Amino acid sequence: MDKMMVVNNAQKKEVPAVSPGDTVRMHVKIIEGDKERVQPFEGVVMSLKGSGPGRTVKVRKISYGIGVERTFLLHSPRIEKIEIVRSGKVRRAKLYFLRNKSGKKSRLVEKLGLKVTAVENAETEATAPAPAEKPAEKPVEAAAPAPAEKKAEKKSAK
């Protein structure tokens, strides 16, 4: 029973549901001498391993053209908070193939809640005002002189 209580106390209660393909911002406590600061690390979740208080997440970002991967313990006291920036649509549990991709090829399609989007579209259509009629535009010929007239004007100016 004592081991179970220690394990339950080690787990954080407010860890968000992170999945591979999500872009997350991990706020990590950095201790330099006697100073302590929080540094964000934003990247794509490549993999999740383990369970309980030993659960780890591997996050990859590109820093100055070089890929940086960092493994975090989800329930570590050094992690201040975890923000999910966007959710990516993936069909794999381990996204190690992203190591070989660069630039636009390494982008993941964003996961969109179809039901939420449909409801939002219906609300905006209902509240949007009807489009106003456009005033009649001037004919193109009257607005700009024809090319032959321009040549004639240039010759007469000389």
PDB file of N, CA and C in Angstrom, residues 8-99:
ATOM      1  N   ASN A   8       0.944   7.416  -6.537  1.00  0.00           N
ATOM      2  CA  ASN A   8      -0.183   8.322  -6.753  1.00  0.00           C
ATOM      3  C   ASN A   8       0.179   9.760  -6.403  1.00  0.00           C
ATOM      4  N   ASN A   9       0.997   9.969  -5.385  1.00  0.00           N
ATOM      5  CA  ASN A   9       1.416  11.324  -5.017  1.00  0.00           C
ATOM      6  C   ASN A   9       2.377  11.910  -6.036  1.00  0.00           C
ATOM      7  N   ALA A  10       3.146  11.064  -6.730  1.00  0.00           N
ATOM      8  CA  ALA A  10       4.125  11.543  -7.707  1.00  0.00           C
ATOM      9  C   ALA A  10       3.458  12.043  -8.980  1.00  0.00           C
ATOM     10  N   GLN A  11       2.259  11.540  -9.289  1.00  0.00           N
ATOM     11  CA  GLN A  11       1.586  11.938 -10.518  1.00  0.00           C
ATOM     12  C   GLN A  11       0.952  13.316 -10.372  1.00  0.00           C
ATOM     13  N   LYS A  12       1.091  14.111 -11.441  1.00  0.00           N
ATOM     14  CA  LYS A  12       0.405  15.401 -11.491  1.00  0.00           C
ATOM     15  C   LYS A  12      -1.044  15.159 -11.880  1.00  0.00           C
ATOM     16  N   LYS A  13      -1.905  16.015 -11.434  1.00  0.00           N
ATOM     17  CA  LYS A  13      -3.329  15.856 -11.732  1.00  0.00           C
ATOM     18  C   LYS A  13      -3.723  16.566 -13.035  1.00  0.00           C
ATOM     19  N   GLU A  14      -3.011  17.650 -13.392  1.00  0.00           N
ATOM     20  CA  GLU A  14      -3.452  18.496 -14.491  1.00  0.00           C
ATOM     21  C   GLU A  14      -2.657  18.310 -15.787  1.00  0.00           C
ATOM     22  N   VAL A  15      -2.217  17.096 -16.086  1.00  0.00           N
ATOM     23  CA  VAL A  15      -1.498  16.836 -17.331  1.00  0.00           C
ATOM     24  C   VAL A  15      -2.510  16.686 -18.460  1.00  0.00           C
ATOM     25  N   PRO A  16      -2.397  17.483 -19.547  1.00  0.00           N
ATOM     26  CA  PRO A  16      -3.356  17.367 -20.648  1.00  0.00           C
ATOM     27  C   PRO A  16      -3.136  16.082 -21.441  1.00  0.00           C
ATOM     28  N   ALA A  17      -4.136  15.681 -22.182  1.00  0.00           N
ATOM     29  CA  ALA A  17      -4.051  14.482 -23.022  1.00  0.00           C
ATOM     30  C   ALA A  17      -3.241  14.817 -24.266  1.00  0.00           C
ATOM     31  N   VAL A  18      -1.985  14.415 -24.262  1.00  0.00           N
ATOM     32  CA  VAL A  18      -1.066  14.680 -25.368  1.00  0.00           C
ATOM     33  C   VAL A  18      -0.993  13.430 -26.226  1.00  0.00           C
ATOM     34  N   SER A  19      -0.978  13.609 -27.549  1.00  0.00           N
ATOM     35  CA  SER A  19      -0.872  12.460 -28.448  1.00  0.00           C
ATOM     36  C   SER A  19       0.154  12.767 -29.536  1.00  0.00           C
ATOM     37  N   PRO A  20       0.690  11.746 -30.201  1.00  0.00           N
ATOM     38  CA  PRO A  20       1.664  11.995 -31.271  1.00  0.00           C
ATOM     39  C   PRO A  20       1.069  12.874 -32.364  1.00  0.00           C
ATOM     40  N   GLY A  21       1.869  13.774 -32.873  1.00  0.00           N
ATOM     41  CA  GLY A  21       1.420  14.706 -33.906  1.00  0.00           C
ATOM     42  C   GLY A  21       0.997  16.050 -33.352  1.00  0.00           C
ATOM     43  N   ASP A  22       0.777  16.139 -32.049  1.00  0.00           N
ATOM     44  CA  ASP A  22       0.401  17.414 -31.440  1.00  0.00           C
ATOM     45  C   ASP A  22       1.618  18.326 -31.373  1.00  0.00           C
ATOM     46  N   THR A  23       1.400  19.613 -31.590  1.00  0.00           N
ATOM     47  CA  THR A  23       2.443  20.599 -31.345  1.00  0.00           C
ATOM     48  C   THR A  23       2.205  21.130 -29.943  1.00  0.00           C
ATOM     49  N   VAL A  24       3.208  20.970 -29.085  1.00  0.00           N
ATOM     50  CA  VAL A  24       3.063  21.349 -27.682  1.00  0.00           C
ATOM     51  C   VAL A  24       4.127  22.361 -27.296  1.00  0.00           C
ATOM     52  N   ARG A  25       3.807  23.131 -26.271  1.00  0.00           N
ATOM     53  CA  ARG A  25       4.764  24.071 -25.679  1.00  0.00           C
ATOM     54  C   ARG A  25       4.975  23.617 -24.240  1.00  0.00           C
ATOM     55  N   MET A  26       6.157  23.085 -23.966  1.00  0.00           N
ATOM     56  CA  MET A  26       6.505  22.600 -22.632  1.00  0.00           C
ATOM     57  C   MET A  26       7.246  23.717 -21.908  1.00  0.00           C
ATOM     58  N   HIS A  27       6.711  24.158 -20.782  1.00  0.00           N
ATOM     59  CA  HIS A  27       7.357  25.192 -19.970  1.00  0.00           C
ATOM     60  C   HIS A  27       8.196  24.478 -18.920  1.00  0.00           C
ATOM     61  N   VAL A  28       9.526  24.544 -19.078  1.00  0.00           N
ATOM     62  CA  VAL A  28      10.456  23.784 -18.257  1.00  0.00           C
ATOM     63  C   VAL A  28      11.200  24.723 -17.321  1.00  0.00           C
ATOM     64  N   LYS A  29      11.305  24.321 -16.049  1.00  0.00           N
ATOM     65  CA  LYS A  29      12.087  25.089 -15.075  1.00  0.00           C
ATOM     66  C   LYS A  29      13.563  24.820 -15.323  1.00  0.00           C
ATOM     67  N   ILE A  30      14.332  25.890 -15.452  1.00  0.00           N
ATOM     68  CA  ILE A  30      15.779  25.787 -15.625  1.00  0.00           C
ATOM     69  C   ILE A  30      16.415  26.406 -14.388  1.00  0.00           C
ATOM     70  N   ILE A  31      17.343  25.692 -13.771  1.00  0.00           N
ATOM     71  CA  ILE A  31      18.030  26.196 -12.586  1.00  0.00           C
ATOM     72  C   ILE A  31      19.478  26.486 -12.976  1.00  0.00           C
ATOM     73  N   GLU A  32      19.872  27.760 -12.874  1.00  0.00           N
ATOM     74  CA  GLU A  32      21.236  28.196 -13.189  1.00  0.00           C
ATOM     75  C   GLU A  32      21.821  28.821 -11.930  1.00  0.00           C
ATOM     76  N   GLY A  33      22.672  28.080 -11.251  1.00  0.00           N
ATOM     77  CA  GLY A  33      23.224  28.581  -9.993  1.00  0.00           C
ATOM     78  C   GLY A  33      22.128  28.673  -8.948  1.00  0.00           C
ATOM     79  N   ASP A  34      21.914  29.878  -8.440  1.00  0.00           N
ATOM     80  CA  ASP A  34      20.834  30.067  -7.469  1.00  0.00           C
ATOM     81  C   ASP A  34      19.597  30.692  -8.104  1.00  0.00           C
ATOM     82  N   LYS A  35      19.630  30.914  -9.418  1.00  0.00           N
ATOM     83  CA  LYS A  35      18.485  31.495 -10.130  1.00  0.00           C
ATOM     84  C   LYS A  35      17.653  30.383 -10.753  1.00  0.00           C
ATOM     85  N   GLU A  36      16.372  30.651 -10.871  1.00  0.00           N
ATOM     86  CA  GLU A  36      15.444  29.709 -11.481  1.00  0.00           C
ATOM     87  C   GLU A  36      14.582  30.464 -12.470  1.00  0.00           C
ATOM     88  N   ARG A  37      14.428  29.917 -13.675  1.00  0.00           N
ATOM     89  CA  ARG A  37      13.588  30.554 -14.691  1.00  0.00           C
ATOM     90  C   ARG A  37      12.829  29.485 -15.449  1.00  0.00           C
ATOM     91  N   VAL A  38      11.823  29.920 -16.216  1.00  0.00           N
ATOM     92  CA  VAL A  38      11.005  28.995 -17.003  1.00  0.00           C
ATOM     93  C   VAL A  38      11.303  29.245 -18.473  1.00  0.00           C
ATOM     94  N   GLN A  39      11.638  28.177 -19.186  1.00  0.00           N
ATOM     95  CA  GLN A  39      11.975  28.273 -20.603  1.00  0.00           C
ATOM     96  C   GLN A  39      11.018  27.398 -21.407  1.00  0.00           C
ATOM     97  N   PRO A  40      10.322  27.962 -22.403  1.00  0.00           N
ATOM     98  CA  PRO A  40       9.418  27.143 -23.209  1.00  0.00           C
ATOM     99  C   PRO A  40      10.187  26.349 -24.269  1.00  0.00           C
ATOM    100  N   PHE A  41       9.730  25.156 -24.546  1.00  0.00           N
ATOM    101  CA  PHE A  41      10.277  24.300 -25.600  1.00  0.00           C
ATOM    102  C   PHE A  41       9.094  23.861 -26.440  1.00  0.00           C
ATOM    103  N   GLU A  42       8.989  24.393 -27.662  1.00  0.00           N
ATOM    104  CA  GLU A  42       7.829  24.114 -28.517  1.00  0.00           C
ATOM    105  C   GLU A  42       8.237  23.213 -29.660  1.00  0.00           C
ATOM    106  N   GLY A  43       7.474  22.131 -29.854  1.00  0.00           N
ATOM    107  CA  GLY A  43       7.766  21.211 -30.941  1.00  0.00           C
ATOM    108  C   GLY A  43       6.659  20.190 -31.114  1.00  0.00           C
ATOM    109  N   VAL A  44       6.914  19.229 -32.000  1.00  0.00           N
ATOM    110  CA  VAL A  44       5.943  18.192 -32.336  1.00  0.00           C
ATOM    111  C   VAL A  44       6.208  16.970 -31.470  1.00  0.00           C
ATOM    112  N   VAL A  45       5.141  16.399 -30.914  1.00  0.00           N
ATOM    113  CA  VAL A  45       5.265  15.179 -30.122  1.00  0.00           C
ATOM    114  C   VAL A  45       5.534  14.024 -31.082  1.00  0.00           C
ATOM    115  N   MET A  46       6.693  13.366 -30.909  1.00  0.00           N
ATOM    116  CA  MET A  46       7.070  12.255 -31.782  1.00  0.00           C
ATOM    117  C   MET A  46       6.626  10.913 -31.222  1.00  0.00           C
ATOM    118  N   SER A  47       6.703  10.758 -29.897  1.00  0.00           N
ATOM    119  CA  SER A  47       6.312   9.480 -29.315  1.00  0.00           C
ATOM    120  C   SER A  47       5.968   9.639 -27.847  1.00  0.00           C
ATOM    121  N   LEU A  48       5.206   8.687 -27.357  1.00  0.00           N
ATOM    122  CA  LEU A  48       4.876   8.567 -25.941  1.00  0.00           C
ATOM    123  C   LEU A  48       5.316   7.186 -25.495  1.00  0.00           C
ATOM    124  N   LYS A  49       5.899   7.086 -24.309  1.00  0.00           N
ATOM    125  CA  LYS A  49       6.322   5.791 -23.778  1.00  0.00           C
ATOM    126  C   LYS A  49       5.947   5.697 -22.317  1.00  0.00           C
ATOM    127  N   GLY A  50       5.719   4.481 -21.865  1.00  0.00           N
ATOM    128  CA  GLY A  50       5.490   4.236 -20.454  1.00  0.00           C
ATOM    129  C   GLY A  50       4.076   4.549 -20.015  1.00  0.00           C
ATOM    130  N   SER A  51       3.876   4.429 -18.702  1.00  0.00           N
ATOM    131  CA  SER A  51       2.586   4.740 -18.116  1.00  0.00           C
ATOM    132  C   SER A  51       2.791   5.185 -16.680  1.00  0.00           C
ATOM    133  N   GLY A  52       1.777   5.805 -16.117  1.00  0.00           N
ATOM    134  CA  GLY A  52       1.866   6.266 -14.738  1.00  0.00           C
ATOM    135  C   GLY A  52       2.848   7.412 -14.578  1.00  0.00           C
ATOM    136  N   PRO A  53       3.542   7.491 -13.453  1.00  0.00           N
ATOM    137  CA  PRO A  53       4.454   8.612 -13.220  1.00  0.00           C
ATOM    138  C   PRO A  53       5.716   8.541 -14.074  1.00  0.00           C
ATOM    139  N   GLY A  54       6.000   7.392 -14.683  1.00  0.00           N
ATOM    140  CA  GLY A  54       7.185   7.248 -15.532  1.00  0.00           C
ATOM    141  C   GLY A  54       6.909   7.506 -16.996  1.00  0.00           C
ATOM    142  N   ARG A  55       5.749   8.042 -17.339  1.00  0.00           N
ATOM    143  CA  ARG A  55       5.382   8.300 -18.737  1.00  0.00           C
ATOM    144  C   ARG A  55       6.257   9.400 -19.316  1.00  0.00           C
ATOM    145  N   THR A  56       6.828   9.136 -20.492  1.00  0.00           N
ATOM    146  CA  THR A  56       7.694  10.115 -21.147  1.00  0.00           C
ATOM    147  C   THR A  56       7.108  10.532 -22.487  1.00  0.00           C
ATOM    148  N   VAL A  57       7.493  11.703 -22.924  1.00  0.00           N
ATOM    149  CA  VAL A  57       7.080  12.234 -24.215  1.00  0.00           C
ATOM    150  C   VAL A  57       8.328  12.769 -24.910  1.00  0.00           C
ATOM    151  N   LYS A  58       8.472  12.436 -26.201  1.00  0.00           N
ATOM    152  CA  LYS A  58       9.612  12.916 -26.987  1.00  0.00           C
ATOM    153  C   LYS A  58       9.121  14.022 -27.901  1.00  0.00           C
ATOM    154  N   VAL A  59       9.722  15.202 -27.787  1.00  0.00           N
ATOM    155  CA  VAL A  59       9.303  16.387 -28.536  1.00  0.00           C
ATOM    156  C   VAL A  59      10.446  16.808 -29.455  1.00  0.00           C
ATOM    157  N   ARG A  60      10.116  17.145 -30.702  1.00  0.00           N
ATOM    158  CA  ARG A  60      11.130  17.546 -31.689  1.00  0.00           C
ATOM    159  C   ARG A  60      10.815  18.935 -32.203  1.00  0.00           C
ATOM    160  N   LYS A  61      11.860  19.760 -32.275  1.00  0.00           N
ATOM    161  CA  LYS A  61      11.715  21.078 -32.886  1.00  0.00           C
ATOM    162  C   LYS A  61      12.921  21.343 -33.765  1.00  0.00           C
ATOM    163  N   ILE A  62      12.799  22.325 -34.636  1.00  0.00           N
ATOM    164  CA  ILE A  62      13.902  22.735 -35.490  1.00  0.00           C
ATOM    165  C   ILE A  62      14.413  24.059 -34.939  1.00  0.00           C
ATOM    166  N   SER A  63      15.689  24.098 -34.564  1.00  0.00           N
ATOM    167  CA  SER A  63      16.292  25.300 -34.002  1.00  0.00           C
ATOM    168  C   SER A  63      17.476  25.708 -34.872  1.00  0.00           C
ATOM    169  N   TYR A  64      17.345  26.841 -35.545  1.00  0.00           N
ATOM    170  CA  TYR A  64      18.390  27.351 -36.434  1.00  0.00           C
ATOM    171  C   TYR A  64      18.797  26.309 -37.471  1.00  0.00           C
ATOM    172  N   GLY A  65      17.811  25.598 -38.031  1.00  0.00           N
ATOM    173  CA  GLY A  65      18.060  24.638 -39.089  1.00  0.00           C
ATOM    174  C   GLY A  65      18.512  23.266 -38.622  1.00  0.00           C
ATOM    175  N   ILE A  66      18.610  23.051 -37.327  1.00  0.00           N
ATOM    176  CA  ILE A  66      19.056  21.770 -36.786  1.00  0.00           C
ATOM    177  C   ILE A  66      17.922  21.176 -35.965  1.00  0.00           C
ATOM    178  N   GLY A  67      17.641  19.896 -36.178  1.00  0.00           N
ATOM    179  CA  GLY A  67      16.583  19.222 -35.426  1.00  0.00           C
ATOM    180  C   GLY A  67      17.036  18.918 -34.006  1.00  0.00           C
ATOM    181  N   VAL A  68      16.205  19.275 -33.040  1.00  0.00           N
ATOM    182  CA  VAL A  68      16.504  19.031 -31.628  1.00  0.00           C
ATOM    183  C   VAL A  68      15.378  18.195 -31.052  1.00  0.00           C
ATOM    184  N   GLU A  69      15.725  17.048 -30.465  1.00  0.00           N
ATOM    185  CA  GLU A  69      14.737  16.192 -29.809  1.00  0.00           C
ATOM    186  C   GLU A  69      15.035  16.181 -28.324  1.00  0.00           C
ATOM    187  N   ARG A  70      13.981  16.238 -27.552  1.00  0.00           N
ATOM    188  CA  ARG A  70      14.143  16.238 -26.103  1.00  0.00           C
ATOM    189  C   ARG A  70      13.068  15.344 -25.499  1.00  0.00           C
ATOM    190  N   THR A  71      13.455  14.534 -24.535  1.00  0.00           N
ATOM    191  CA  THR A  71      12.526  13.635 -23.857  1.00  0.00           C
ATOM    192  C   THR A  71      12.184  14.207 -22.493  1.00  0.00           C
ATOM    193  N   PHE A  72      10.886  14.301 -22.210  1.00  0.00           N
ATOM    194  CA  PHE A  72      10.409  14.857 -20.947  1.00  0.00           C
ATOM    195  C   PHE A  72       9.629  13.807 -20.178  1.00  0.00           C
ATOM    196  N   LEU A  73       9.767  13.795 -18.871  1.00  0.00           N
ATOM    197  CA  LEU A  73       8.870  13.042 -18.008  1.00  0.00           C
ATOM    198  C   LEU A  73       7.609  13.885 -17.838  1.00  0.00           C
ATOM    199  N   LEU A  74       6.456  13.336 -18.172  1.00  0.00           N
ATOM    200  CA  LEU A  74       5.222  14.123 -18.106  1.00  0.00           C
ATOM    201  C   LEU A  74       4.903  14.591 -16.691  1.00  0.00           C
ATOM    202  N   HIS A  75       5.222  13.788 -15.689  1.00  0.00           N
ATOM    203  CA  HIS A  75       4.864  14.117 -14.316  1.00  0.00           C
ATOM    204  C   HIS A  75       6.032  14.712 -13.533  1.00  0.00           C
ATOM    205  N   SER A  76       7.047  15.201 -14.233  1.00  0.00           N
ATOM    206  CA  SER A  76       8.219  15.760 -13.572  1.00  0.00           C
ATOM    207  C   SER A  76       7.878  17.082 -12.889  1.00  0.00           C
ATOM    208  N   PRO A  77       8.455  17.337 -11.730  1.00  0.00           N
ATOM    209  CA  PRO A  77       8.237  18.636 -11.087  1.00  0.00           C
ATOM    210  C   PRO A  77       8.931  19.780 -11.818  1.00  0.00           C
ATOM    211  N   ARG A  78       9.835  19.468 -12.742  1.00  0.00           N
ATOM    212  CA  ARG A  78      10.518  20.499 -13.518  1.00  0.00           C
ATOM    213  C   ARG A  78       9.650  21.062 -14.631  1.00  0.00           C
ATOM    214  N   ILE A  79       8.586  20.377 -14.981  1.00  0.00           N
ATOM    215  CA  ILE A  79       7.684  20.881 -16.021  1.00  0.00           C
ATOM    216  C   ILE A  79       6.633  21.740 -15.342  1.00  0.00           C
ATOM    217  N   GLU A  80       6.671  23.029 -15.669  1.00  0.00           N
ATOM    218  CA  GLU A  80       5.739  24.000 -15.085  1.00  0.00           C
ATOM    219  C   GLU A  80       4.323  23.777 -15.615  1.00  0.00           C
ATOM    220  N   LYS A  81       4.205  23.751 -16.958  1.00  0.00           N
ATOM    221  CA  LYS A  81       2.905  23.492 -17.581  1.00  0.00           C
ATOM    222  C   LYS A  81       3.116  23.019 -19.012  1.00  0.00           C
ATOM    223  N   ILE A  82       2.066  22.428 -19.575  1.00  0.00           N
ATOM    224  CA  ILE A  82       2.095  21.917 -20.943  1.00  0.00           C
ATOM    225  C   ILE A  82       0.920  22.536 -21.686  1.00  0.00           C
ATOM    226  N   GLU A  83       1.221  23.208 -22.802  1.00  0.00           N
ATOM    227  CA  GLU A  83       0.173  23.799 -23.644  1.00  0.00           C
ATOM    228  C   GLU A  83       0.112  23.028 -24.949  1.00  0.00           C
ATOM    229  N   ILE A  84      -1.081  22.700 -25.395  1.00  0.00           N
ATOM    230  CA  ILE A  84      -1.247  22.095 -26.716  1.00  0.00           C
ATOM    231  C   ILE A  84      -1.545  23.229 -27.685  1.00  0.00           C
ATOM    232  N   VAL A  85      -0.608  23.489 -28.591  1.00  0.00           N
ATOM    233  CA  VAL A  85      -0.741  24.588 -29.547  1.00  0.00           C
ATOM    234  C   VAL A  85      -1.689  24.183 -30.670  1.00  0.00           C
ATOM    235  N   ARG A  86      -1.478  23.003 -31.238  1.00  0.00           N
ATOM    236  CA  ARG A  86      -2.360  22.469 -32.284  1.00  0.00           C
ATOM    237  C   ARG A  86      -2.263  20.961 -32.287  1.00  0.00           C
ATOM    238  N   SER A  87      -3.274  20.317 -32.836  1.00  0.00           N
ATOM    239  CA  SER A  87      -3.287  18.863 -32.923  1.00  0.00           C
ATOM    240  C   SER A  87      -3.080  18.441 -34.362  1.00  0.00           C
ATOM    241  N   GLY A  88      -2.170  17.523 -34.575  1.00  0.00           N
ATOM    242  CA  GLY A  88      -1.880  17.044 -35.915  1.00  0.00           C
ATOM    243  C   GLY A  88      -2.574  15.724 -36.191  1.00  0.00           C
ATOM    244  N   LYS A  89      -2.962  15.527 -37.439  1.00  0.00           N
ATOM    245  CA  LYS A  89      -3.630  14.296 -37.847  1.00  0.00           C
ATOM    246  C   LYS A  89      -2.556  13.326 -38.330  1.00  0.00           C
ATOM    247  N   VAL A  90      -2.358  12.236 -37.587  1.00  0.00           N
ATOM    248  CA  VAL A  90      -1.336  11.252 -37.939  1.00  0.00           C
ATOM    249  C   VAL A  90      -1.926   9.848 -37.879  1.00  0.00           C
ATOM    250  N   ARG A  91      -1.248   8.903 -38.537  1.00  0.00           N
ATOM    251  CA  ARG A  91      -1.701   7.520 -38.552  1.00  0.00           C
ATOM    252  C   ARG A  91      -0.654   6.589 -37.947  1.00  0.00           C
ATOM    253  N   ARG A  92       0.269   7.144 -37.200  1.00  0.00           N
ATOM    254  CA  ARG A  92       1.334   6.371 -36.576  1.00  0.00           C
ATOM    255  C   ARG A  92       1.438   6.749 -35.104  1.00  0.00           C
ATOM    256  N   ALA A  93       1.973   5.840 -34.292  1.00  0.00           N
ATOM    257  CA  ALA A  93       2.201   6.126 -32.879  1.00  0.00           C
ATOM    258  C   ALA A  93       3.592   6.729 -32.689  1.00  0.00           C
ATOM    259  N   LYS A  94       4.529   6.365 -33.541  1.00  0.00           N
ATOM    260  CA  LYS A  94       5.893   6.884 -33.471  1.00  0.00           C
ATOM    261  C   LYS A  94       6.185   7.620 -34.776  1.00  0.00           C
ATOM    262  N   LEU A  95       6.507   8.896 -34.674  1.00  0.00           N
ATOM    263  CA  LEU A  95       6.695   9.725 -35.864  1.00  0.00           C
ATOM    264  C   LEU A  95       8.172   9.921 -36.182  1.00  0.00           C
ATOM    265  N   TYR A  96       8.942   8.839 -36.134  1.00  0.00           N
ATOM    266  CA  TYR A  96      10.377   8.949 -36.383  1.00  0.00           C
ATOM    267  C   TYR A  96      10.692   9.291 -37.830  1.00  0.00           C
ATOM    268  N   PHE A  97       9.737   9.114 -38.733  1.00  0.00           N
ATOM    269  CA  PHE A  97       9.965   9.466 -40.135  1.00  0.00           C
ATOM    270  C   PHE A  97      10.160  10.967 -40.305  1.00  0.00           C
ATOM    271  N   LEU A  98       9.748  11.778 -39.325  1.00  0.00           N
ATOM    272  CA  LEU A  98       9.919  13.228 -39.425  1.00  0.00           C
ATOM    273  C   LEU A  98      11.392  13.629 -39.370  1.00  0.00           C
ATOM    274  N   ARG A  99      12.250  12.748 -38.861  1.00  0.00           N
ATOM    275  CA  ARG A  99      13.678  13.057 -38.800  1.00  0.00           C
ATOM    276  C   ARG A  99      14.273  13.234 -40.193  1.00  0.00           C
TER     277      ARG A  99
END
